[in-house]
Amino acid sequence: MDFRRRQLLKAGFAAGAALAGSALGAGRSEAAQPKAARQVPGIYRIAVGDIIVTAILDGYVNLGTNMFPDATPDEVERLQRASFAPTGDTVRASVNCFVVNTGDKLAIIDAGGRDFLGPTMGDMPRGLAAAGIDPANVDVVIATHMHPDHIGGIATKNGAAAFANAQLVVCGDDWDFWMSPDNLNNAAEVAKPFFHAAQAAATPYAKTVRKIGPDEEVIPGIRSVPLPGHTPGHTGYMVSSGNDTLFVWGDIVHSPMLQFPHPNWSIALDTSPQKAIMTRRKAFDMAVTDRLLVAGMHLPYPGIGHVVRSNGFRFVPADWVYTLQAP
Ligand SMILES: [Zn+2]
């Protein structure tokens, strides 16, 4: 656009605004409609073959940029500016859950953070209600791992199962690690709340928990994919039906803004940073090579899209309209 055209447009807008002003008239100083600041519940559905997956927004988490030990302040600021995000020492990430309805079974993969990590999470129940999903109808609660922002929501504050009729499915390596009284006692002070949260949330399910291993069928249509490193038993899930597949990859990425361009930037929460980096690289490679549709718990809500190579990697969110079915 050249300068003259800009000036013309400006003049046009000014004239339009003046007209609108006179048409609306003066007199009323306030809108009749109250300003609603709270967002509507996040629910978003896609079809994976005959399976319906509903992404539910639990909230968000602010991550200190110092949680990425390899991140340099200059590069963080460059990426924040390139993403039109606020600059500073935090980056914000979605906290997502995914409900999978196969027709025969209703499953939820992760359940958000409840209030374990503060008030920016815990919206999952409101999302389920808005989606018309009754927690009592959930057959299986599937955990990618037992960190509080994933498993916190499976129990209520008074220690009951939030999904009263569901069995918990989790990788045995994660269960054994987080539920161990010895590991809790030997943990560093900063890590202890993570053990307390995992144990508080999972205990209501302890009698019936199903501990799984790699490449296991969880229910027909969902298989486990080992993605170790972030936690000992961090696990993804391949949701497939007909020719469609959705790779629910849990916490392969915590900060999309930082870790797609820099897959070697681990987060301080990784129990094995080197393994987590290897796993992330493998997952990115697989997603790019197989043109896989991926779903991530910290990808920008609804957290569904593709990965491409571009100065490292880049996330391409799925376009809402391409995932709609005819009414
Ligand atoms: Zn997480």
Coordinates of C-alpha atoms and ligand atoms in Angstrom, one line a residue:
M1 CA 0.0 0.0 0.0
D2 CA 1.5 3.4 -0.9
F3 CA 1.3 6.5 1.1
R4 CA -1.5 8.2 -0.9
R5 CA -3.7 5.2 -0.6
R6 CA -3.1 5.1 3.1
Q7 CA -4.1 8.8 3.4
L8 CA -7.2 8.1 1.4
L9 CA -8.2 5.2 3.6
K10 CA -7.6 7.2 6.7
A11 CA -9.8 10.0 5.3
G12 CA -12.5 7.4 4.5
F13 CA -12.4 5.9 8.0
A14 CA -12.6 9.4 9.5
A15 CA -15.7 10.3 7.4
G16 CA -17.3 6.9 8.3
A17 CA -16.7 7.5 12.0
A18 CA -18.2 11.0 11.9
L19 CA -21.3 9.7 10.2
A20 CA -21.7 6.8 12.7
G21 CA -21.2 9.3 15.5
S22 CA -24.0 11.5 14.3
A23 CA -26.3 8.6 13.5
L24 CA -25.9 7.1 17.0
G25 CA -26.4 10.5 18.6
A26 CA -25.2 11.6 21.9
G27 CA -27.0 11.2 25.2
R28 CA -26.2 7.6 26.3
S29 CA -22.8 7.4 28.1
E30 CA -22.9 3.6 28.8
A31 CA -23.6 0.5 26.8
A32 CA -26.8 -1.3 27.9
Q33 CA -24.9 -4.6 27.7
P34 CA -22.6 -5.2 30.6
K35 CA -19.0 -5.9 29.7
A36 CA -18.4 -9.7 30.1
A37 CA -14.8 -10.3 30.9
R38 CA -14.8 -14.0 31.6
Q39 CA -14.2 -16.3 28.6
V40 CA -16.9 -18.8 27.5
P41 CA -15.9 -22.4 28.3
G42 CA -13.4 -23.8 25.7
I43 CA -14.9 -26.8 23.9
Y44 CA -14.0 -27.8 20.4
R45 CA -14.8 -31.1 18.6
I46 CA -13.2 -32.9 15.8
A47 CA -13.9 -36.3 14.2
V48 CA -11.2 -38.9 14.0
G49 CA -12.8 -41.4 11.7
D50 CA -15.9 -42.6 13.7
I51 CA -14.5 -41.2 17.0
I52 CA -15.4 -37.8 18.3
V53 CA -12.6 -36.0 20.2
T54 CA -13.6 -32.9 22.3
A55 CA -10.8 -30.6 23.3
I56 CA -11.6 -29.0 26.7
L57 CA -9.8 -25.9 28.0
D58 CA -8.8 -26.2 31.6
G59 CA -7.0 -22.9 31.7
Y60 CA -3.5 -21.7 31.4
V61 CA -0.1 -21.7 33.1
N62 CA 2.5 -19.0 33.3
L63 CA 5.9 -20.5 33.0
G64 CA 9.0 -18.6 34.1
T65 CA 11.5 -18.3 31.3
N66 CA 14.1 -19.3 33.8
M67 CA 12.5 -22.8 33.8
F68 CA 14.2 -23.2 30.4
P69 CA 17.9 -23.3 31.5
D70 CA 19.2 -23.1 27.9
A71 CA 17.1 -20.2 26.9
T72 CA 18.9 -16.9 26.5
P73 CA 17.1 -13.6 27.4
D74 CA 17.7 -12.1 23.9
E75 CA 16.3 -15.1 22.0
V76 CA 13.3 -15.3 24.4
E77 CA 12.6 -11.6 23.8
R78 CA 13.0 -12.1 20.0
L79 CA 10.5 -15.0 20.0
Q80 CA 8.0 -13.1 22.2
R81 CA 8.1 -10.1 19.8
A82 CA 7.8 -12.4 16.8
S83 CA 4.7 -14.0 18.4
F84 CA 3.2 -10.7 19.4
A85 CA 3.3 -11.9 23.0
P86 CA 4.1 -9.7 26.0
T87 CA 7.9 -9.5 26.6
G88 CA 9.2 -10.3 30.1
D89 CA 10.2 -13.3 32.2
T90 CA 7.1 -15.5 31.7
V91 CA 5.5 -17.3 28.8
R92 CA 1.9 -18.5 28.9
A93 CA 0.7 -21.9 27.8
S94 CA -2.7 -23.5 27.5
V95 CA -3.8 -26.4 29.7
N96 CA -5.9 -28.8 27.6
C97 CA -7.7 -32.1 28.1
F98 CA -9.2 -34.3 25.4
V99 CA -12.4 -36.3 25.7
V100 CA -12.5 -39.3 23.4
N101 CA -15.9 -40.8 22.6
T102 CA -15.6 -44.0 20.5
G103 CA -19.3 -44.8 20.7
D104 CA -18.6 -47.8 22.9
K105 CA -16.4 -46.1 25.5
L106 CA -16.0 -42.6 26.8
A107 CA -12.5 -41.6 27.8
I108 CA -10.8 -38.4 29.0
I109 CA -7.1 -38.0 28.4
D110 CA -5.8 -35.8 31.3
A111 CA -8.1 -33.7 33.4
G112 CA -6.4 -30.3 34.0
G113 CA -4.9 -28.9 37.2
R114 CA -8.0 -28.2 39.4
D115 CA -6.5 -25.7 42.0
F116 CA -3.2 -27.5 42.6
L117 CA -1.2 -24.8 40.7
G118 CA -3.4 -21.7 41.4
P119 CA -6.5 -20.1 40.1
T120 CA -5.6 -20.1 36.3
M121 CA -6.7 -23.7 35.9
G122 CA -9.7 -25.7 36.9
D123 CA -12.2 -24.9 34.2
M124 CA -12.5 -28.5 32.9
P125 CA -15.8 -29.3 34.7
R126 CA -17.3 -26.1 33.2
G127 CA -16.1 -27.2 29.8
L128 CA -17.5 -30.7 30.2
A129 CA -20.9 -29.2 31.3
A130 CA -20.9 -26.9 28.2
A131 CA -20.1 -29.9 26.0
G132 CA -23.0 -31.9 27.5
I133 CA -20.6 -34.5 28.9
D134 CA -21.6 -36.0 32.2
P135 CA -18.5 -37.0 34.3
A136 CA -20.4 -40.0 35.6
N137 CA -20.5 -41.4 32.0
V138 CA -16.7 -41.4 31.7
D139 CA -15.4 -45.0 31.6
V140 CA -11.7 -44.4 31.5
V141 CA -9.5 -41.6 32.8
I142 CA -6.2 -41.8 30.8
A143 CA -3.2 -39.9 32.1
T144 CA -0.2 -38.9 30.0
H145 CA 1.7 -38.5 33.3
M146 CA 1.1 -37.6 36.9
H147 CA 2.0 -33.9 37.1
P148 CA -0.6 -31.8 38.8
D149 CA -1.7 -29.9 35.7
H150 CA -2.7 -33.2 34.1
I151 CA -4.0 -35.3 37.0
G152 CA -5.2 -32.7 39.5
G153 CA -8.7 -32.6 38.0
I154 CA -9.4 -36.3 38.4
A155 CA -10.2 -35.9 42.1
T156 CA -12.4 -33.4 43.9
K157 CA -11.2 -31.2 46.8
N158 CA -12.7 -33.5 49.3
G159 CA -10.8 -36.5 48.0
A160 CA -13.4 -38.2 45.9
A161 CA -13.1 -39.4 42.3
A162 CA -14.3 -36.6 40.0
F163 CA -15.1 -39.4 37.5
A164 CA -17.0 -41.7 39.9
N165 CA -17.4 -44.6 37.5
A166 CA -14.1 -44.5 35.7
Q167 CA -11.0 -46.6 35.9
L168 CA -7.6 -44.8 35.8
V169 CA -5.2 -45.8 33.2
V170 CA -1.6 -44.7 33.5
C171 CA 1.9 -45.9 32.6
G172 CA 3.2 -48.2 35.3
D173 CA 6.5 -46.4 35.4
D174 CA 4.8 -43.1 36.3
W175 CA 2.5 -44.7 38.8
D176 CA 5.4 -46.5 40.6
F177 CA 7.5 -43.3 40.6
W178 CA 4.9 -40.8 41.9
M179 CA 3.0 -43.1 44.3
S180 CA 6.1 -44.3 46.1
P181 CA 6.4 -43.1 49.7
D182 CA 10.1 -43.5 49.5
N183 CA 10.4 -41.3 46.5
L184 CA 8.3 -38.7 48.3
N185 CA 10.5 -38.8 51.3
N186 CA 13.7 -38.6 49.3
A187 CA 12.5 -35.8 47.0
A188 CA 13.9 -32.3 47.1
E189 CA 11.6 -29.9 49.0
V190 CA 10.6 -28.1 45.7
A191 CA 9.5 -31.5 44.2
K192 CA 7.5 -32.7 47.2
P193 CA 4.3 -30.8 46.3
F194 CA 4.3 -32.7 42.9
F195 CA 4.3 -36.0 44.8
H196 CA 1.6 -34.8 47.2
A197 CA -0.6 -33.7 44.3
A198 CA -0.2 -36.9 42.4
Q199 CA -0.9 -39.0 45.4
A200 CA -3.9 -36.9 46.5
A201 CA -5.4 -37.0 43.0
A202 CA -4.8 -40.7 42.2
T203 CA -5.6 -42.3 45.5
P204 CA -9.4 -42.5 44.9
Y205 CA -8.6 -44.7 41.9
A206 CA -5.9 -46.9 43.5
K207 CA -8.0 -50.0 43.9
T208 CA -8.9 -50.3 40.3
V209 CA -6.0 -48.5 38.5
R210 CA -4.7 -50.2 35.3
K211 CA -1.0 -49.8 34.9
I212 CA 0.0 -50.0 31.2
G213 CA 3.2 -50.4 29.2
P214 CA 4.3 -49.3 25.8
D215 CA 2.2 -49.9 22.7
E216 CA -0.7 -51.3 24.6
E217 CA -4.4 -51.0 23.6
V218 CA -6.1 -48.9 26.2
I219 CA -9.5 -49.2 24.7
P220 CA -10.3 -50.1 21.1
G221 CA -9.2 -47.0 19.1
I222 CA -6.5 -45.8 21.7
R223 CA -3.0 -47.2 21.9
S224 CA -0.2 -46.1 24.2
V225 CA 3.1 -44.6 22.8
P226 CA 6.0 -44.3 25.3
L227 CA 7.4 -40.8 25.4
P228 CA 9.8 -40.9 28.4
G229 CA 11.9 -38.1 29.7
H230 CA 9.5 -35.5 31.0
T231 CA 8.6 -38.0 33.6
P232 CA 9.6 -41.7 33.8
G233 CA 6.4 -43.0 32.3
H234 CA 5.3 -40.0 30.2
T235 CA 3.1 -41.5 27.6
G236 CA 1.3 -40.4 24.4
Y237 CA -1.8 -41.9 22.9
M238 CA -2.6 -42.7 19.3
V239 CA -6.3 -42.3 18.7
S240 CA -7.2 -44.0 15.4
S241 CA -10.4 -44.9 13.5
G242 CA -10.7 -45.7 9.8
N243 CA -7.9 -43.8 7.9
D244 CA -7.7 -41.1 10.6
T245 CA -5.2 -40.8 13.4
L246 CA -4.7 -38.2 16.2
F247 CA -1.4 -38.3 18.1
V248 CA -2.1 -37.0 21.6
W249 CA 1.4 -36.2 22.7
G250 CA 1.0 -34.9 26.3
D251 CA 3.9 -32.7 27.3
I252 CA 6.3 -33.0 24.3
V253 CA 6.0 -29.2 24.3
H254 CA 5.5 -26.9 27.2
S255 CA 6.1 -23.6 25.5
P256 CA 5.2 -23.7 21.8
M257 CA 6.8 -20.3 21.4
L258 CA 10.1 -21.4 22.7
Q259 CA 10.4 -25.2 22.0
F260 CA 9.3 -25.5 18.4
P261 CA 12.1 -23.2 17.2
H262 CA 14.4 -24.7 20.0
P263 CA 13.6 -28.4 20.5
N264 CA 16.7 -28.8 22.6
W265 CA 15.5 -26.4 25.3
S266 CA 14.3 -28.7 28.1
I267 CA 12.1 -27.5 31.0
A268 CA 13.4 -27.7 34.5
L269 CA 10.5 -30.1 35.3
D270 CA 11.9 -32.9 33.1
T271 CA 13.0 -35.8 35.3
S272 CA 15.5 -36.7 32.5
P273 CA 16.2 -33.6 30.3
Q274 CA 18.4 -35.4 27.8
K275 CA 15.8 -38.2 27.3
A276 CA 13.1 -35.5 27.1
I277 CA 15.0 -33.8 24.3
M278 CA 15.5 -37.0 22.4
T279 CA 11.9 -37.9 22.8
R280 CA 10.7 -34.4 21.6
R281 CA 13.0 -34.7 18.5
K282 CA 11.6 -38.1 17.7
A283 CA 8.0 -37.0 18.2
F284 CA 8.6 -33.9 16.0
D285 CA 10.2 -36.0 13.3
M286 CA 7.4 -38.5 13.3
A287 CA 4.8 -35.8 13.2
V288 CA 6.5 -34.1 10.2
T289 CA 7.3 -37.2 8.3
D290 CA 3.9 -38.8 8.7
R291 CA 2.0 -35.5 8.4
L292 CA 0.4 -36.5 11.7
L293 CA -2.4 -34.5 13.3
V294 CA -1.2 -33.9 16.9
A295 CA -2.9 -32.8 20.1
G296 CA -0.9 -31.4 23.0
M297 CA -1.8 -30.4 26.5
H298 CA 0.1 -27.2 26.2
L299 CA -0.3 -26.4 22.5
P300 CA -2.4 -23.2 21.9
Y301 CA -6.0 -24.2 22.7
P302 CA -7.7 -26.3 21.2
G303 CA -4.2 -27.7 20.9
I304 CA -4.7 -29.6 17.7
G305 CA -2.6 -29.1 14.5
H306 CA 0.5 -30.2 12.5
V307 CA 4.2 -29.7 12.8
V308 CA 6.4 -28.5 9.9
R309 CA 10.1 -27.8 9.6
S310 CA 11.0 -24.1 9.5
N311 CA 14.0 -22.7 11.4
G312 CA 13.7 -25.6 13.7
F313 CA 10.1 -26.5 13.8
R314 CA 6.8 -24.7 13.6
F315 CA 3.2 -25.5 14.8
V316 CA 0.4 -25.1 12.3
P317 CA -2.9 -25.0 14.2
A318 CA -5.8 -26.9 12.6
D319 CA -8.2 -24.6 10.9
W320 CA -11.6 -24.9 12.7
V321 CA -13.7 -25.0 9.5
Y322 CA -11.8 -28.0 8.1
T323 CA -12.7 -30.0 11.1
L324 CA -16.4 -29.3 11.0
Q325 CA -18.9 -32.0 10.0
A326 CA -21.9 -31.3 7.9
P327 CA -24.9 -30.6 10.3
Ligands
ZN1 ZN 2.1 -30.2 31.8

